[in-house]
Amino acid sequence: AAKEQGKSRYARYAETMDTCAVEHARLGAELQRALTSDELFLLYQPVVTLPDGELSGVEALVRWRHPERGLVSPAEFIPVAERNGMIVQLGAQVLREACRQMADWRRRYGDAAPARIGVNVSARQLREPTFPQTVADVLTDTGLEPGDLLLEITETAVFDGGPALQAVRAVRELGVHVALDDFGTGHSSLGLLRTCPVDVLKVDKSFVDGVTGTAEQSAIATSLAQIARALRLRTVAEGVETEAQARRLYQLGYRLAQGFHFARPLPAEEIDDLLAVREAANAEPLDRPALAG
Ligand code: C2E
Ligand code: MG
Ligand code: MG
Ligand code: MG
């Protein structure tokens, strides 16, 4: 009976695996179609300064509007694209569109444009030998200044050194900024901060969640702020959802934040509205009549 039970348990396990594999294969095939249709698009989430909540930068986040499934989360399809290699083409498309959009904002709004645009780069993309050249080509083609681009990579991607680390060095040579995304959740090693030169640490939401809690709960966010300051790295606190968290993060030394408390990922047109308001505000003092006397 135990054997029977074991067997059926295995059968159930195999079935789950199978459903998973079939599901991934199907999603992969549909993703191939999505790459050549207009089902993939970008949203832009503001990164703001603390404590005032002013727009600083934006992060480009890919979305898939599937004809039958509706909006599919990148957390679902990026891993599939990584596994079947499609991430290379998908990532290049995302990079190009994000840079085109940012160059457009820079041209239209000048200093009132976002300071930079963050683009997520997966481990597999970073390991492609052609990656640095792709970045250089996209910058040339879109006319974007390298300093306006921030590539967001994960610790895990660069953990074993090798080609990924070479790629980080190569894009920084171009003048592009690099951030370690979800910092603290991957194969974290503080030694990485010495071997892998980056500009920004994006402190993961899981640590931000704890900042209003006990000393233990806030310990990592507190320490990362100190380490970043000592190493002269900028930090962005990710996933800020409340005013209390924002206030506490500011006390801890965080000067940049991102999260639903400030803004959700938005269509480009809504970022445009924010920029237009800011441009108008910048122009205002000049338009104001001089004070009499
Ligand atoms: P990420 O790069 O860490 O992006 C931040 C994620 O946190 C986004 O999820 C964003 O919508 C979400 N978020 C921001 N603020 C809050 C908050 O206050 N509360 C909560 N609960 N969530 C918040 P999204 O857009 O679903 O993306 C998930 C992940 O998928 C990203 O995490 C990134 O790793 C990956 N991803 C998204 N777009 C791309 C892309 O173009 N290329 C690659 N390779 N990965 C991407
Ligand atoms: Mg990111
Ligand atoms: Mg992140
Ligand atoms: Mg994250």
Short mmCIF file of C-alpha atoms and ligand atoms in Angstrom, two decimals:
data_model
loop_
_atom_site.label_atom_id
_atom_site.label_comp_id
_atom_site.label_asym_id
_atom_site.label_seq_id
_atom_site.Cartn_x
_atom_site.Cartn_y
_atom_site.Cartn_z
CA ALA A 1 0.00 0.00 0.00
CA ALA A 2 2.88 2.30 0.88
CA LYS A 3 4.37 1.53 -2.49
CA GLU A 4 1.08 2.27 -4.20
CA GLN A 5 0.83 5.52 -2.34
CA GLY A 6 4.40 6.41 -3.23
CA LYS A 7 3.74 5.63 -6.82
CA SER A 8 0.65 7.75 -7.00
CA ARG A 9 2.43 10.53 -5.28
CA TYR A 10 5.15 10.30 -7.90
CA ALA A 11 2.53 10.17 -10.63
CA ARG A 12 0.96 13.30 -9.28
CA TYR A 13 4.37 14.94 -9.10
CA ALA A 14 5.16 13.91 -12.68
CA GLU A 15 1.81 15.23 -13.80
CA THR A 16 2.49 18.60 -12.21
CA MET A 17 5.91 18.73 -13.83
CA ASP A 18 4.35 17.78 -17.12
CA THR A 19 1.66 20.43 -16.93
CA CYS A 20 4.39 22.88 -16.08
CA ALA A 21 6.55 21.87 -19.03
CA VAL A 22 3.61 21.95 -21.43
CA GLU A 23 2.50 25.28 -20.05
CA HIS A 24 6.01 26.71 -20.45
CA ALA A 25 6.29 25.39 -23.99
CA ARG A 26 2.95 26.97 -24.87
CA LEU A 27 3.85 30.27 -23.22
CA GLY A 28 7.18 30.18 -25.04
CA ALA A 29 5.53 29.69 -28.43
CA GLU A 30 3.07 32.49 -27.73
CA LEU A 31 5.90 34.73 -26.62
CA GLN A 32 7.61 34.17 -29.96
CA ARG A 33 4.49 35.57 -31.62
CA ALA A 34 4.31 38.41 -29.11
CA LEU A 35 7.84 39.52 -30.02
CA THR A 36 6.75 40.29 -33.57
CA SER A 37 3.35 41.73 -32.71
CA ASP A 38 2.51 44.70 -30.53
CA GLU A 39 1.53 42.64 -27.49
CA LEU A 40 4.64 43.65 -25.53
CA PHE A 41 4.85 47.20 -24.21
CA LEU A 42 6.57 49.18 -21.50
CA LEU A 43 5.37 50.93 -18.39
CA TYR A 44 7.55 53.41 -16.53
CA GLN A 45 7.65 53.59 -12.75
CA PRO A 46 8.91 56.84 -11.22
CA VAL A 47 11.92 56.78 -8.91
CA VAL A 48 11.58 59.74 -6.58
CA THR A 49 13.79 61.76 -4.27
CA LEU A 50 13.22 61.70 -0.51
CA PRO A 51 11.75 63.38 1.37
CA ASP A 52 9.88 65.46 -1.23
CA GLY A 53 8.74 62.70 -3.61
CA GLU A 54 9.91 64.60 -6.70
CA LEU A 55 10.45 62.59 -9.87
CA SER A 56 14.10 61.64 -10.27
CA GLY A 57 14.30 58.75 -12.70
CA VAL A 58 12.06 56.06 -14.16
CA GLU A 59 12.34 52.30 -14.49
CA ALA A 60 11.08 50.60 -17.64
CA LEU A 61 8.99 47.50 -16.85
CA VAL A 62 7.80 45.20 -19.61
CA ARG A 63 4.18 44.08 -19.91
CA TRP A 64 2.54 41.47 -22.12
CA ARG A 65 -1.02 42.04 -23.20
CA HIS A 66 -2.00 38.53 -24.21
CA PRO A 67 -5.08 38.30 -26.48
CA GLU A 68 -6.71 35.57 -24.33
CA ARG A 69 -4.85 35.57 -21.01
CA GLY A 70 -4.99 39.31 -20.53
CA LEU A 71 -2.06 41.03 -18.85
CA VAL A 72 0.71 38.50 -18.12
CA SER A 73 3.21 39.45 -15.41
CA PRO A 74 6.92 39.63 -16.27
CA ALA A 75 7.50 37.48 -13.19
CA GLU A 76 5.72 34.77 -15.19
CA PHE A 77 7.13 35.17 -18.70
CA ILE A 78 10.66 36.50 -18.13
CA PRO A 79 11.78 33.16 -16.58
CA VAL A 80 10.27 31.32 -19.57
CA ALA A 81 12.09 33.66 -21.97
CA GLU A 82 15.32 33.13 -20.03
CA ARG A 83 15.01 29.38 -20.30
CA ASN A 84 14.32 29.24 -24.03
CA GLY A 85 16.78 31.99 -24.90
CA MET A 86 14.13 34.39 -26.22
CA ILE A 87 15.15 36.86 -23.52
CA VAL A 88 18.06 37.98 -25.71
CA GLN A 89 15.74 39.28 -28.44
CA LEU A 90 13.09 40.44 -25.97
CA GLY A 91 15.67 42.24 -23.86
CA ALA A 92 17.16 43.98 -26.88
CA GLN A 93 13.69 45.17 -27.92
CA VAL A 94 12.98 46.47 -24.42
CA LEU A 95 16.35 48.25 -24.31
CA ARG A 96 15.78 49.89 -27.68
CA GLU A 97 12.26 51.07 -26.89
CA ALA A 98 13.24 52.36 -23.43
CA CYS A 99 16.21 54.28 -24.86
CA ARG A 100 14.10 55.68 -27.69
CA GLN A 101 11.52 56.90 -25.16
CA MET A 102 14.14 58.39 -22.85
CA ALA A 103 15.91 60.16 -25.74
CA ASP A 104 12.53 61.59 -26.75
CA TRP A 105 11.89 62.89 -23.21
CA ARG A 106 15.38 64.38 -23.10
CA ARG A 107 14.86 66.16 -26.42
CA ARG A 108 11.45 67.50 -25.46
CA TYR A 109 11.98 68.37 -21.80
CA GLY A 110 15.74 68.89 -21.38
CA ASP A 111 16.61 69.12 -17.68
CA ALA A 112 12.97 68.55 -16.73
CA ALA A 113 13.19 65.02 -18.23
CA PRO A 114 13.89 62.11 -15.88
CA ALA A 115 17.54 62.04 -14.81
CA ARG A 116 17.88 58.52 -16.18
CA ILE A 117 16.02 55.43 -17.23
CA GLY A 118 16.50 52.05 -15.60
CA VAL A 119 16.30 48.98 -17.83
CA ASN A 120 16.33 45.44 -16.43
CA VAL A 121 18.89 43.07 -17.92
CA SER A 122 18.64 39.35 -17.27
CA ALA A 123 21.62 37.12 -16.48
CA ARG A 124 21.39 35.35 -19.80
CA GLN A 125 21.37 38.64 -21.73
CA LEU A 126 24.40 39.89 -19.85
CA ARG A 127 26.36 36.74 -20.67
CA GLU A 128 25.77 37.12 -24.44
CA PRO A 129 29.15 38.15 -25.86
CA THR A 130 27.40 40.71 -28.08
CA PHE A 131 25.64 42.49 -25.20
CA PRO A 132 27.99 45.49 -24.80
CA GLN A 133 27.92 46.07 -28.56
CA THR A 134 24.12 45.91 -28.54
CA VAL A 135 24.06 48.61 -25.86
CA ALA A 136 26.53 50.76 -27.84
CA ASP A 137 24.45 50.34 -31.02
CA VAL A 138 21.19 51.24 -29.30
CA LEU A 139 22.76 54.38 -27.81
CA THR A 140 24.06 55.43 -31.22
CA ASP A 141 20.78 54.69 -32.99
CA THR A 142 18.57 56.45 -30.45
CA GLY A 143 20.97 59.32 -29.73
CA LEU A 144 20.68 58.71 -25.99
CA GLU A 145 23.53 59.89 -23.77
CA PRO A 146 25.15 56.87 -22.06
CA GLY A 147 24.79 58.62 -18.69
CA ASP A 148 21.01 58.69 -19.14
CA LEU A 149 20.90 54.89 -19.04
CA LEU A 150 20.99 52.72 -15.93
CA LEU A 151 21.20 48.98 -16.50
CA GLU A 152 19.69 46.96 -13.65
CA ILE A 153 21.32 43.59 -13.12
CA THR A 154 21.05 41.07 -10.30
CA GLU A 155 23.82 39.93 -8.00
CA THR A 156 23.30 36.37 -9.15
CA ALA A 157 24.06 37.36 -12.74
CA VAL A 158 27.55 38.57 -11.88
CA PHE A 159 28.25 36.33 -8.92
CA ASP A 160 30.56 33.87 -10.67
CA GLY A 161 32.47 36.62 -12.43
CA GLY A 162 33.39 35.66 -15.99
CA PRO A 163 31.65 37.06 -19.07
CA ALA A 164 28.90 38.83 -17.12
CA LEU A 165 31.45 40.77 -15.11
CA GLN A 166 33.32 41.65 -18.32
CA ALA A 167 30.07 42.96 -19.75
CA VAL A 168 29.48 45.17 -16.70
CA ARG A 169 32.96 46.65 -17.10
CA ALA A 170 32.41 47.14 -20.84
CA VAL A 171 29.12 49.01 -20.52
CA ARG A 172 30.52 51.19 -17.74
CA GLU A 173 33.38 52.05 -20.11
CA LEU A 174 30.69 53.41 -22.41
CA GLY A 175 29.54 55.70 -19.60
CA VAL A 176 26.39 53.72 -18.84
CA HIS A 177 25.41 53.38 -15.16
CA VAL A 178 24.85 49.99 -13.56
CA ALA A 179 22.63 49.06 -10.61
CA LEU A 180 22.50 45.90 -8.56
CA ASP A 181 18.77 45.15 -8.47
CA ASP A 182 16.90 43.36 -5.65
CA PHE A 183 20.08 43.78 -3.67
CA GLY A 184 20.40 41.41 -0.76
CA THR A 185 18.16 38.66 -2.11
CA GLY A 186 20.51 36.84 -4.48
CA HIS A 187 23.90 35.23 -3.97
CA SER A 188 24.84 38.19 -1.86
CA SER A 189 28.41 38.80 -1.10
CA LEU A 190 29.63 42.17 0.01
CA GLY A 191 32.88 41.25 -1.73
CA LEU A 192 30.94 41.55 -4.97
CA LEU A 193 30.82 45.30 -4.41
CA ARG A 194 34.59 45.35 -4.79
CA THR A 195 34.92 43.02 -7.79
CA CYS A 196 31.86 44.28 -9.63
CA PRO A 197 31.94 48.05 -9.95
CA VAL A 198 28.42 49.49 -9.89
CA ASP A 199 26.84 52.89 -9.34
CA VAL A 200 23.59 52.09 -7.58
CA LEU A 201 22.23 49.55 -5.09
CA LYS A 202 18.53 48.91 -5.35
CA VAL A 203 17.62 47.64 -1.91
CA ASP A 204 14.98 44.94 -2.21
CA LYS A 205 11.42 45.45 -1.05
CA SER A 206 11.75 42.60 1.45
CA PHE A 207 14.16 44.77 3.47
CA VAL A 208 12.16 47.95 2.95
CA ASP A 209 9.11 46.16 4.39
CA GLY A 210 10.96 45.91 7.71
CA VAL A 211 12.07 49.51 8.18
CA THR A 212 9.14 50.48 10.39
CA GLY A 213 9.46 47.32 12.47
CA THR A 214 11.84 46.18 15.20
CA ALA A 215 15.59 46.79 15.20
CA GLU A 216 16.03 43.26 13.84
CA GLN A 217 13.52 43.78 11.08
CA SER A 218 15.13 47.01 9.95
CA ALA A 219 18.75 45.88 10.47
CA ILE A 220 19.55 45.04 6.85
CA ALA A 221 18.08 48.21 5.34
CA THR A 222 19.95 50.20 8.00
CA SER A 223 23.28 48.47 7.34
CA LEU A 224 22.97 48.66 3.56
CA ALA A 225 22.52 52.43 3.79
CA GLN A 226 25.73 52.67 5.81
CA ILE A 227 27.70 50.39 3.50
CA ALA A 228 26.48 52.25 0.44
CA ARG A 229 27.46 55.58 1.95
CA ALA A 230 30.95 54.31 2.80
CA LEU A 231 31.39 52.96 -0.73
CA ARG A 232 29.88 56.10 -2.29
CA LEU A 233 27.10 54.14 -3.97
CA ARG A 234 23.68 55.59 -4.55
CA THR A 235 20.81 53.58 -3.08
CA VAL A 236 17.23 53.23 -4.18
CA ALA A 237 14.72 51.78 -1.72
CA GLU A 238 12.36 49.52 -3.67
CA GLY A 239 8.72 48.78 -2.99
CA VAL A 240 7.92 51.68 -0.66
CA GLU A 241 4.23 51.39 0.12
CA THR A 242 3.61 53.74 3.05
CA GLU A 243 4.38 57.25 4.23
CA ALA A 244 5.85 55.81 7.44
CA GLN A 245 8.34 53.71 5.45
CA ALA A 246 9.32 56.72 3.33
CA ARG A 247 9.92 58.83 6.43
CA ARG A 248 11.96 56.14 8.13
CA LEU A 249 14.02 55.46 5.01
CA TYR A 250 14.89 59.15 4.83
CA GLN A 251 16.07 59.03 8.46
CA LEU A 252 18.23 56.04 7.60
CA GLY A 253 19.91 58.03 4.84
CA TYR A 254 18.00 56.89 1.77
CA ARG A 255 17.55 59.68 -0.76
CA LEU A 256 15.87 57.77 -3.60
CA ALA A 257 12.81 55.55 -3.47
CA GLN A 258 10.40 53.72 -5.69
CA GLY A 259 7.08 52.20 -4.81
CA PHE A 260 3.30 52.27 -4.98
CA HIS A 261 3.22 54.93 -2.23
CA PHE A 262 4.65 57.37 -4.77
CA ALA A 263 3.57 55.96 -8.12
CA ARG A 264 2.70 52.71 -9.87
CA PRO A 265 4.30 51.79 -13.19
CA LEU A 266 2.66 54.19 -15.68
CA PRO A 267 2.19 54.45 -19.44
CA ALA A 268 4.63 56.87 -21.12
CA GLU A 269 1.84 59.43 -21.64
CA GLU A 270 1.29 59.72 -17.90
CA ILE A 271 5.01 60.34 -17.36
CA ASP A 272 4.63 63.01 -20.04
CA ASP A 273 1.94 64.70 -17.97
CA LEU A 274 4.27 64.79 -14.95
CA LEU A 275 7.09 66.22 -17.07
CA ALA A 276 4.86 68.87 -18.61
CA VAL A 277 3.83 70.03 -15.12
CA ARG A 278 7.45 70.16 -14.03
CA GLU A 279 8.51 72.06 -17.15
CA ALA A 280 5.76 74.60 -16.54
CA ALA A 281 6.85 74.98 -12.90
CA ASN A 282 10.47 75.52 -13.98
CA ALA A 283 9.41 78.18 -16.45
CA GLU A 284 7.15 79.97 -14.00
CA PRO A 285 9.62 82.29 -12.21
CA LEU A 286 10.60 83.80 -15.59
CA ASP A 287 6.98 84.47 -16.53
CA ARG A 288 6.12 86.03 -13.20
CA PRO A 289 5.89 89.80 -13.35
CA ALA A 290 8.68 91.54 -11.46
CA LEU A 291 7.70 92.72 -7.99
CA ALA A 292 7.07 96.44 -7.88
CA GLY A 293 9.28 98.57 -5.63
P1 C2E B 1 12.22 44.69 -10.49
O1 C2E B 1 13.18 45.06 -11.54
O2 C2E B 1 12.74 44.60 -9.10
O3 C2E B 1 11.04 45.74 -10.61
C1 C2E B 1 10.29 46.17 -9.54
C2 C2E B 1 9.00 45.40 -9.43
O4 C2E B 1 8.36 45.74 -8.22
C3 C2E B 1 7.99 45.72 -10.53
O5 C2E B 1 7.22 44.55 -10.76
C4 C2E B 1 7.14 46.78 -9.87
O6 C2E B 1 5.84 46.90 -10.44
C5 C2E B 1 7.07 46.24 -8.48
N1 C2E B 1 6.80 47.28 -7.48
C6 C2E B 1 7.20 48.57 -7.48
N2 C2E B 1 6.80 49.22 -6.39
C7 C2E B 1 6.11 48.32 -5.65
C8 C2E B 1 5.44 48.39 -4.39
O7 C2E B 1 5.37 49.42 -3.72
N3 C2E B 1 4.85 47.25 -3.93
C9 C2E B 1 4.89 46.09 -4.65
N4 C2E B 1 4.29 45.03 -4.13
N5 C2E B 1 5.53 45.97 -5.85
C10 C2E B 1 6.13 47.09 -6.33
P2 C2E B 1 6.96 44.00 -12.23
O8 C2E B 1 6.81 45.12 -13.20
O9 C2E B 1 5.87 42.99 -12.11
O10 C2E B 1 8.31 43.29 -12.58
C11 C2E B 1 8.76 42.18 -11.83
C12 C2E B 1 10.16 41.84 -12.21
O11 C2E B 1 10.22 41.36 -13.55
C13 C2E B 1 11.13 43.01 -12.14
O12 C2E B 1 11.53 43.26 -10.83
C14 C2E B 1 12.23 42.52 -13.05
O13 C2E B 1 13.08 41.64 -12.34
C15 C2E B 1 11.45 41.72 -14.08
N6 C2E B 1 11.29 42.55 -15.28
C16 C2E B 1 10.36 43.49 -15.57
N7 C2E B 1 10.59 44.03 -16.77
C17 C2E B 1 11.70 43.42 -17.27
C18 C2E B 1 12.45 43.54 -18.50
O14 C2E B 1 12.17 44.36 -19.38
N8 C2E B 1 13.54 42.71 -18.63
C19 C2E B 1 13.90 41.82 -17.67
N9 C2E B 1 14.99 41.04 -17.89
N10 C2E B 1 13.23 41.69 -16.51
C20 C2E B 1 12.14 42.48 -16.32
MG MG B 2 14.58 46.50 -11.77
MG MG B 3 14.16 45.68 -8.28
MG MG B 4 12.44 43.40 -7.29
#
